[in-house]
Amino acid sequence: MISDVVAEVETQSGGRGSIVAAVKHRTDEELSWALENGIVHLGENRVQEHKNRTLLPTQAVWHFIGRIQTNKAKLIAQGFSWVHSLFRLKEAAALVKSEPPYPYTLIEVNLGESSKGGLSPEELPAFVDSVRDQYPELPLKGLMAMPPPTKNPETNRASFAHLRQLGDALFDAPVLSMGTSQDWQIALQEGSTFVRLGTALFGDRNG
Ligand SMILES: *Cc1c(COP(=O)(O)O)cnc(C)c1O
């Protein structure tokens, strides 16, 4: 039950963690069901899927958790309160091209997961400096990571701890978007503030 997961996240995080419901390929009914059961944050991977939705509940806070295409950045900046996946300067430039307010932004870090996007821990400090310097109007809030699929969630604990360390070094009270259905309990133990959950809420994907 969604409300059970909401309650568990609340308890396990001591109130510091929230769920971002990953709604890719989910229907209006599934979104409504989530919102009725205490979900506030909804995460979208694709701008087009977001535009095609008939239900954009005003009480929901929308997060963009997919790849940022610079030609869609204006739509992202206008349609989403949060962006989790910044890792190129040209994306930052594109996000601040439209009118403010600009979305709260997290930088995606690649902690060794092979083909995924994100910056290496080594590249991260200089990137944060550049964004703060060149695009001070973009509100940088913290970091996001997407560790690889695993059968044993304990294997991702070190990655989550590492992300937290990196966040603490660069931000006051960093927002940390880490943990998915496979490993959210571990992520919360390591200080996650947003766990991004799809299948743990909705079951296996429709498409
Ligand atoms: C789909 C998705 C999730 C959720 O994955 P589940 O395994 O279904 O919980 C989290 N983060 C991102 C970026 C996603 O695309």
PDB file of C-alpha atoms and ligand atoms in Angstrom:
ATOM      1  CA  MET A   1       0.000   0.000   0.000  1.00  0.00           C
ATOM      2  CA  ILE A   2       1.233   3.461  -0.916  1.00  0.00           C
ATOM      3  CA  SER A   3       0.203   4.951   2.426  1.00  0.00           C
ATOM      4  CA  ASP A   4       2.297   2.321   4.238  1.00  0.00           C
ATOM      5  CA  VAL A   5       5.395   3.271   2.244  1.00  0.00           C
ATOM      6  CA  VAL A   6       4.722   6.971   2.898  1.00  0.00           C
ATOM      7  CA  ALA A   7       4.469   6.281   6.636  1.00  0.00           C
ATOM      8  CA  GLU A   8       7.599   4.131   6.620  1.00  0.00           C
ATOM      9  CA  VAL A   9       9.674   6.780   4.844  1.00  0.00           C
ATOM     10  CA  GLU A  10       8.442   9.361   7.320  1.00  0.00           C
ATOM     11  CA  THR A  11       9.389   7.197  10.305  1.00  0.00           C
ATOM     12  CA  GLN A  12      12.701   5.868   9.012  1.00  0.00           C
ATOM     13  CA  SER A  13      13.942   9.322   8.032  1.00  0.00           C
ATOM     14  CA  GLY A  14      12.768  11.021  11.201  1.00  0.00           C
ATOM     15  CA  GLY A  15      10.669  13.302   9.011  1.00  0.00           C
ATOM     16  CA  ARG A  16      13.606  14.528   6.900  1.00  0.00           C
ATOM     17  CA  GLY A  17      12.918  12.343   3.884  1.00  0.00           C
ATOM     18  CA  SER A  18      10.164  12.562   1.276  1.00  0.00           C
ATOM     19  CA  ILE A  19       9.100  10.359  -1.588  1.00  0.00           C
ATOM     20  CA  VAL A  20       9.290  11.541  -5.157  1.00  0.00           C
ATOM     21  CA  ALA A  21       6.908   9.202  -6.965  1.00  0.00           C
ATOM     22  CA  ALA A  22       8.511   8.233 -10.289  1.00  0.00           C
ATOM     23  CA  VAL A  23       5.487   8.360 -12.588  1.00  0.00           C
ATOM     24  CA  LYS A  24       6.896   7.306 -15.970  1.00  0.00           C
ATOM     25  CA  HIS A  25       4.263   5.334 -17.887  1.00  0.00           C
ATOM     26  CA  ARG A  26       1.774   5.739 -15.028  1.00  0.00           C
ATOM     27  CA  THR A  27      -1.830   6.645 -15.682  1.00  0.00           C
ATOM     28  CA  ASP A  28      -3.953   9.509 -14.324  1.00  0.00           C
ATOM     29  CA  GLU A  29      -5.630   7.010 -12.026  1.00  0.00           C
ATOM     30  CA  GLU A  30      -2.304   5.927 -10.587  1.00  0.00           C
ATOM     31  CA  LEU A  31      -1.298   9.570 -10.024  1.00  0.00           C
ATOM     32  CA  SER A  32      -4.583  10.345  -8.282  1.00  0.00           C
ATOM     33  CA  TRP A  33      -4.227   7.269  -6.149  1.00  0.00           C
ATOM     34  CA  ALA A  34      -0.727   8.328  -5.084  1.00  0.00           C
ATOM     35  CA  LEU A  35      -1.863  11.840  -4.183  1.00  0.00           C
ATOM     36  CA  GLU A  36      -4.817  10.517  -2.208  1.00  0.00           C
ATOM     37  CA  ASN A  37      -2.406   8.367  -0.242  1.00  0.00           C
ATOM     38  CA  GLY A  38      -0.116  11.102   0.955  1.00  0.00           C
ATOM     39  CA  ILE A  39       2.319  11.569  -1.942  1.00  0.00           C
ATOM     40  CA  VAL A  40       3.149  15.216  -2.651  1.00  0.00           C
ATOM     41  CA  HIS A  41       6.130  15.042  -5.025  1.00  0.00           C
ATOM     42  CA  LEU A  42       5.834  13.588  -8.525  1.00  0.00           C
ATOM     43  CA  GLY A  43       8.877  12.864 -10.705  1.00  0.00           C
ATOM     44  CA  GLU A  44       8.781  12.858 -14.495  1.00  0.00           C
ATOM     45  CA  ASN A  45      11.469  11.575 -16.883  1.00  0.00           C
ATOM     46  CA  ARG A  46      10.258  13.085 -20.122  1.00  0.00           C
ATOM     47  CA  VAL A  47       8.959  16.533 -20.973  1.00  0.00           C
ATOM     48  CA  GLN A  48       6.680  15.135 -23.677  1.00  0.00           C
ATOM     49  CA  GLU A  49       5.018  12.660 -21.333  1.00  0.00           C
ATOM     50  CA  HIS A  50       4.426  15.529 -18.903  1.00  0.00           C
ATOM     51  CA  LYS A  51       2.886  17.721 -21.612  1.00  0.00           C
ATOM     52  CA  ASN A  52       0.595  14.906 -22.676  1.00  0.00           C
ATOM     53  CA  ARG A  53      -0.849  14.409 -19.227  1.00  0.00           C
ATOM     54  CA  THR A  54      -4.459  15.376 -18.780  1.00  0.00           C
ATOM     55  CA  LEU A  55      -4.101  15.423 -15.010  1.00  0.00           C
ATOM     56  CA  LEU A  56      -1.671  17.982 -13.580  1.00  0.00           C
ATOM     57  CA  PRO A  57      -2.914  18.232 -10.020  1.00  0.00           C
ATOM     58  CA  THR A  58      -2.180  21.649  -8.592  1.00  0.00           C
ATOM     59  CA  GLN A  59      -1.357  20.275  -5.161  1.00  0.00           C
ATOM     60  CA  ALA A  60       1.495  18.181  -6.581  1.00  0.00           C
ATOM     61  CA  VAL A  61       5.098  19.382  -6.641  1.00  0.00           C
ATOM     62  CA  TRP A  62       6.678  18.307  -9.924  1.00  0.00           C
ATOM     63  CA  HIS A  63      10.277  17.103 -10.218  1.00  0.00           C
ATOM     64  CA  PHE A  64      12.171  16.523 -13.443  1.00  0.00           C
ATOM     65  CA  ILE A  65      14.326  13.406 -12.965  1.00  0.00           C
ATOM     66  CA  GLY A  66      15.241  12.541 -16.590  1.00  0.00           C
ATOM     67  CA  ARG A  67      17.942  13.671 -19.017  1.00  0.00           C
ATOM     68  CA  ILE A  68      17.850  17.408 -19.664  1.00  0.00           C
ATOM     69  CA  GLN A  69      17.683  18.181 -23.366  1.00  0.00           C
ATOM     70  CA  THR A  70      18.729  21.795 -23.786  1.00  0.00           C
ATOM     71  CA  ASN A  71      16.031  22.415 -26.396  1.00  0.00           C
ATOM     72  CA  LYS A  72      13.440  21.379 -23.784  1.00  0.00           C
ATOM     73  CA  ALA A  73      15.036  23.247 -20.878  1.00  0.00           C
ATOM     74  CA  LYS A  74      12.599  26.140 -21.053  1.00  0.00           C
ATOM     75  CA  LEU A  75       9.661  23.764 -20.682  1.00  0.00           C
ATOM     76  CA  ILE A  76      11.448  22.067 -17.803  1.00  0.00           C
ATOM     77  CA  ALA A  77      12.122  25.387 -16.053  1.00  0.00           C
ATOM     78  CA  GLN A  78       8.494  26.411 -16.445  1.00  0.00           C
ATOM     79  CA  GLY A  79       6.804  23.120 -15.671  1.00  0.00           C
ATOM     80  CA  PHE A  80       8.860  21.761 -12.791  1.00  0.00           C
ATOM     81  CA  SER A  81       9.730  23.006  -9.301  1.00  0.00           C
ATOM     82  CA  TRP A  82      12.780  20.749  -9.028  1.00  0.00           C
ATOM     83  CA  VAL A  83      15.367  19.368 -11.454  1.00  0.00           C
ATOM     84  CA  HIS A  84      17.496  16.426 -10.262  1.00  0.00           C
ATOM     85  CA  SER A  85      19.782  15.796 -13.186  1.00  0.00           C
ATOM     86  CA  LEU A  86      22.010  18.754 -14.017  1.00  0.00           C
ATOM     87  CA  PHE A  87      25.526  17.868 -15.094  1.00  0.00           C
ATOM     88  CA  ARG A  88      26.500  20.106 -17.987  1.00  0.00           C
ATOM     89  CA  LEU A  89      27.046  23.862 -17.982  1.00  0.00           C
ATOM     90  CA  LYS A  90      25.018  24.267 -21.161  1.00  0.00           C
ATOM     91  CA  GLU A  91      22.047  22.734 -19.314  1.00  0.00           C
ATOM     92  CA  ALA A  92      22.397  25.329 -16.545  1.00  0.00           C
ATOM     93  CA  ALA A  93      22.563  28.070 -19.171  1.00  0.00           C
ATOM     94  CA  ALA A  94      19.417  26.745 -20.830  1.00  0.00           C
ATOM     95  CA  LEU A  95      17.482  26.469 -17.552  1.00  0.00           C
ATOM     96  CA  VAL A  96      17.985  30.156 -16.713  1.00  0.00           C
ATOM     97  CA  LYS A  97      17.070  31.433 -20.162  1.00  0.00           C
ATOM     98  CA  SER A  98      13.384  31.742 -19.353  1.00  0.00           C
ATOM     99  CA  GLU A  99      11.723  33.938 -16.752  1.00  0.00           C
ATOM    100  CA  PRO A 100      12.286  33.260 -13.053  1.00  0.00           C
ATOM    101  CA  PRO A 101      11.490  31.573 -10.762  1.00  0.00           C
ATOM    102  CA  TYR A 102      14.011  28.874 -11.636  1.00  0.00           C
ATOM    103  CA  PRO A 103      13.682  25.304 -10.422  1.00  0.00           C
ATOM    104  CA  TYR A 104      15.573  24.095  -7.373  1.00  0.00           C
ATOM    105  CA  THR A 105      18.387  22.134  -8.918  1.00  0.00           C
ATOM    106  CA  LEU A 106      20.381  19.048  -7.960  1.00  0.00           C
ATOM    107  CA  ILE A 107      23.544  17.897  -9.683  1.00  0.00           C
ATOM    108  CA  GLU A 108      23.736  14.318 -10.849  1.00  0.00           C
ATOM    109  CA  VAL A 109      26.827  12.464  -9.703  1.00  0.00           C
ATOM    110  CA  ASN A 110      28.069   9.275 -11.298  1.00  0.00           C
ATOM    111  CA  LEU A 111      29.494   7.041  -8.601  1.00  0.00           C
ATOM    112  CA  GLY A 112      30.789   4.412 -10.950  1.00  0.00           C
ATOM    113  CA  GLU A 113      27.594   3.235 -12.632  1.00  0.00           C
ATOM    114  CA  SER A 114      28.907   2.554 -16.110  1.00  0.00           C
ATOM    115  CA  SER A 115      26.856   4.062 -18.914  1.00  0.00           C
ATOM    116  CA  LYS A 116      24.822   6.576 -16.941  1.00  0.00           C
ATOM    117  CA  GLY A 117      25.154  10.350 -16.998  1.00  0.00           C
ATOM    118  CA  GLY A 118      26.431  12.524 -14.209  1.00  0.00           C
ATOM    119  CA  LEU A 119      29.723  13.982 -13.090  1.00  0.00           C
ATOM    120  CA  SER A 120      32.497  12.077 -11.417  1.00  0.00           C
ATOM    121  CA  PRO A 121      33.226  13.047  -7.795  1.00  0.00           C
ATOM    122  CA  GLU A 122      36.487  14.554  -9.061  1.00  0.00           C
ATOM    123  CA  GLU A 123      34.699  16.838 -11.534  1.00  0.00           C
ATOM    124  CA  LEU A 124      32.020  17.909  -9.082  1.00  0.00           C
ATOM    125  CA  PRO A 125      33.622  20.749  -7.046  1.00  0.00           C
ATOM    126  CA  ALA A 126      34.778  22.701 -10.098  1.00  0.00           C
ATOM    127  CA  PHE A 127      31.365  22.257 -11.704  1.00  0.00           C
ATOM    128  CA  VAL A 128      29.573  23.603  -8.621  1.00  0.00           C
ATOM    129  CA  ASP A 129      31.922  26.602  -8.597  1.00  0.00           C
ATOM    130  CA  SER A 130      31.269  27.285 -12.265  1.00  0.00           C
ATOM    131  CA  VAL A 131      27.497  27.156 -11.903  1.00  0.00           C
ATOM    132  CA  ARG A 132      27.560  29.394  -8.819  1.00  0.00           C
ATOM    133  CA  ASP A 133      29.832  31.793 -10.618  1.00  0.00           C
ATOM    134  CA  GLN A 134      28.187  31.893 -14.052  1.00  0.00           C
ATOM    135  CA  TYR A 135      24.538  31.219 -13.169  1.00  0.00           C
ATOM    136  CA  PRO A 136      24.079  32.496  -9.623  1.00  0.00           C
ATOM    137  CA  GLU A 137      20.340  32.820 -10.217  1.00  0.00           C
ATOM    138  CA  LEU A 138      19.986  29.030 -10.450  1.00  0.00           C
ATOM    139  CA  PRO A 139      19.211  27.715  -6.964  1.00  0.00           C
ATOM    140  CA  LEU A 140      21.595  24.784  -6.476  1.00  0.00           C
ATOM    141  CA  LYS A 141      20.423  22.671  -3.554  1.00  0.00           C
ATOM    142  CA  GLY A 142      22.321  19.403  -3.580  1.00  0.00           C
ATOM    143  CA  LEU A 143      23.086  16.148  -5.346  1.00  0.00           C
ATOM    144  CA  MET A 144      21.441  13.163  -6.977  1.00  0.00           C
ATOM    145  CA  ALA A 145      22.770   9.703  -7.785  1.00  0.00           C
ATOM    146  CA  MET A 146      21.415   6.628  -9.495  1.00  0.00           C
ATOM    147  CA  PRO A 147      23.386   3.532  -8.445  1.00  0.00           C
ATOM    148  CA  PRO A 148      23.122   0.446 -10.643  1.00  0.00           C
ATOM    149  CA  PRO A 149      20.441  -2.236 -10.247  1.00  0.00           C
ATOM    150  CA  THR A 150      21.308  -4.712  -7.539  1.00  0.00           C
ATOM    151  CA  LYS A 151      19.779  -7.704  -5.822  1.00  0.00           C
ATOM    152  CA  ASN A 152      21.478  -6.788  -2.565  1.00  0.00           C
ATOM    153  CA  PRO A 153      20.744  -3.173  -1.583  1.00  0.00           C
ATOM    154  CA  GLU A 154      23.565  -3.217   0.987  1.00  0.00           C
ATOM    155  CA  THR A 155      26.023  -2.995  -1.913  1.00  0.00           C
ATOM    156  CA  ASN A 156      24.836   0.594  -2.532  1.00  0.00           C
ATOM    157  CA  ARG A 157      25.326   1.814   1.034  1.00  0.00           C
ATOM    158  CA  ALA A 158      28.879   3.002   0.375  1.00  0.00           C
ATOM    159  CA  SER A 159      27.695   4.966  -2.687  1.00  0.00           C
ATOM    160  CA  PHE A 160      24.993   6.712  -0.662  1.00  0.00           C
ATOM    161  CA  ALA A 161      27.451   7.542   2.123  1.00  0.00           C
ATOM    162  CA  HIS A 162      29.852   8.892  -0.490  1.00  0.00           C
ATOM    163  CA  LEU A 163      27.169  11.124  -2.021  1.00  0.00           C
ATOM    164  CA  ARG A 164      26.324  12.496   1.391  1.00  0.00           C
ATOM    165  CA  GLN A 165      29.987  13.266   2.053  1.00  0.00           C
ATOM    166  CA  LEU A 166      30.269  15.087  -1.254  1.00  0.00           C
ATOM    167  CA  GLY A 167      27.069  16.999  -0.519  1.00  0.00           C
ATOM    168  CA  ASP A 168      28.200  18.031   2.954  1.00  0.00           C
ATOM    169  CA  ALA A 169      31.451  19.361   1.539  1.00  0.00           C
ATOM    170  CA  LEU A 170      29.728  21.606  -1.007  1.00  0.00           C
ATOM    171  CA  PHE A 171      26.376  22.647   0.489  1.00  0.00           C
ATOM    172  CA  ASP A 172      24.809  23.779   3.733  1.00  0.00           C
ATOM    173  CA  ALA A 173      22.188  21.140   4.530  1.00  0.00           C
ATOM    174  CA  PRO A 174      22.390  19.467   1.117  1.00  0.00           C
ATOM    175  CA  VAL A 175      19.315  17.984  -0.482  1.00  0.00           C
ATOM    176  CA  LEU A 176      20.202  14.388  -1.409  1.00  0.00           C
ATOM    177  CA  SER A 177      18.136  12.581  -4.015  1.00  0.00           C
ATOM    178  CA  MET A 178      19.181   8.964  -3.602  1.00  0.00           C
ATOM    179  CA  GLY A 179      17.495   5.602  -3.269  1.00  0.00           C
ATOM    180  CA  THR A 180      14.953   3.868  -5.498  1.00  0.00           C
ATOM    181  CA  SER A 181      12.576   0.962  -4.913  1.00  0.00           C
ATOM    182  CA  GLN A 182      15.458  -1.474  -4.551  1.00  0.00           C
ATOM    183  CA  ASP A 183      17.400   0.342  -1.845  1.00  0.00           C
ATOM    184  CA  TRP A 184      15.459   3.247  -0.334  1.00  0.00           C
ATOM    185  CA  GLN A 185      15.743   2.045   3.260  1.00  0.00           C
ATOM    186  CA  ILE A 186      19.534   1.988   2.973  1.00  0.00           C
ATOM    187  CA  ALA A 187      19.507   5.405   1.300  1.00  0.00           C
ATOM    188  CA  LEU A 188      17.443   6.894   4.134  1.00  0.00           C
ATOM    189  CA  GLN A 189      19.834   5.437   6.705  1.00  0.00           C
ATOM    190  CA  GLU A 190      22.630   7.246   4.872  1.00  0.00           C
ATOM    191  CA  GLY A 191      20.825  10.599   4.897  1.00  0.00           C
ATOM    192  CA  SER A 192      18.675  10.690   1.755  1.00  0.00           C
ATOM    193  CA  THR A 193      16.131  13.507   1.641  1.00  0.00           C
ATOM    194  CA  PHE A 194      14.324  12.416  -1.563  1.00  0.00           C
ATOM    195  CA  VAL A 195      13.834   8.742  -2.383  1.00  0.00           C
ATOM    196  CA  ARG A 196      12.572   8.264  -5.941  1.00  0.00           C
ATOM    197  CA  LEU A 197      10.100   5.390  -5.973  1.00  0.00           C
ATOM    198  CA  GLY A 198       8.272   3.798  -8.881  1.00  0.00           C
ATOM    199  CA  THR A 199       7.644   0.101  -8.514  1.00  0.00           C
ATOM    200  CA  ALA A 200       7.624   0.200  -4.690  1.00  0.00           C
ATOM    201  CA  LEU A 201       4.499   2.389  -4.945  1.00  0.00           C
ATOM    202  CA  PHE A 202       2.779   1.288  -8.121  1.00  0.00           C
ATOM    203  CA  GLY A 203       3.993  -2.238  -8.812  1.00  0.00           C
ATOM    204  CA  ASP A 204       5.633  -3.318 -12.048  1.00  0.00           C
ATOM    205  CA  ARG A 205       5.561  -0.828 -14.885  1.00  0.00           C
ATOM    206  CA  ASN A 206       2.876  -0.840 -17.551  1.00  0.00           C
ATOM    207  CA  GLY A 207       5.210  -0.032 -20.381  1.00  0.00           C
TER     208      GLY A 207
HETATM  209  C1  LIG B   1      12.138   5.184 -12.793  1.00  0.00           C
HETATM  210  C2  LIG B   1      13.078   5.936 -11.990  1.00  0.00           C
HETATM  211  C3  LIG B   1      13.144   5.756 -10.605  1.00  0.00           C
HETATM  212  C4  LIG B   1      12.290   4.768  -9.868  1.00  0.00           C
HETATM  213  O1  LIG B   1      12.691   3.474 -10.129  1.00  0.00           O
HETATM  214  P1  LIG B   1      11.970   2.242  -9.367  1.00  0.00           P
HETATM  215  O2  LIG B   1      12.951   1.160  -9.446  1.00  0.00           O
HETATM  216  O3  LIG B   1      10.727   1.971 -10.114  1.00  0.00           O
HETATM  217  O4  LIG B   1      11.692   2.695  -7.991  1.00  0.00           O
HETATM  218  C5  LIG B   1      14.037   6.540  -9.904  1.00  0.00           C
HETATM  219  N1  LIG B   1      14.836   7.441 -10.507  1.00  0.00           N
HETATM  220  C6  LIG B   1      14.810   7.637 -11.828  1.00  0.00           C
HETATM  221  C7  LIG B   1      15.718   8.642 -12.439  1.00  0.00           C
HETATM  222  C8  LIG B   1      13.936   6.892 -12.616  1.00  0.00           C
HETATM  223  O5  LIG B   1      13.918   7.078 -13.934  1.00  0.00           O
END
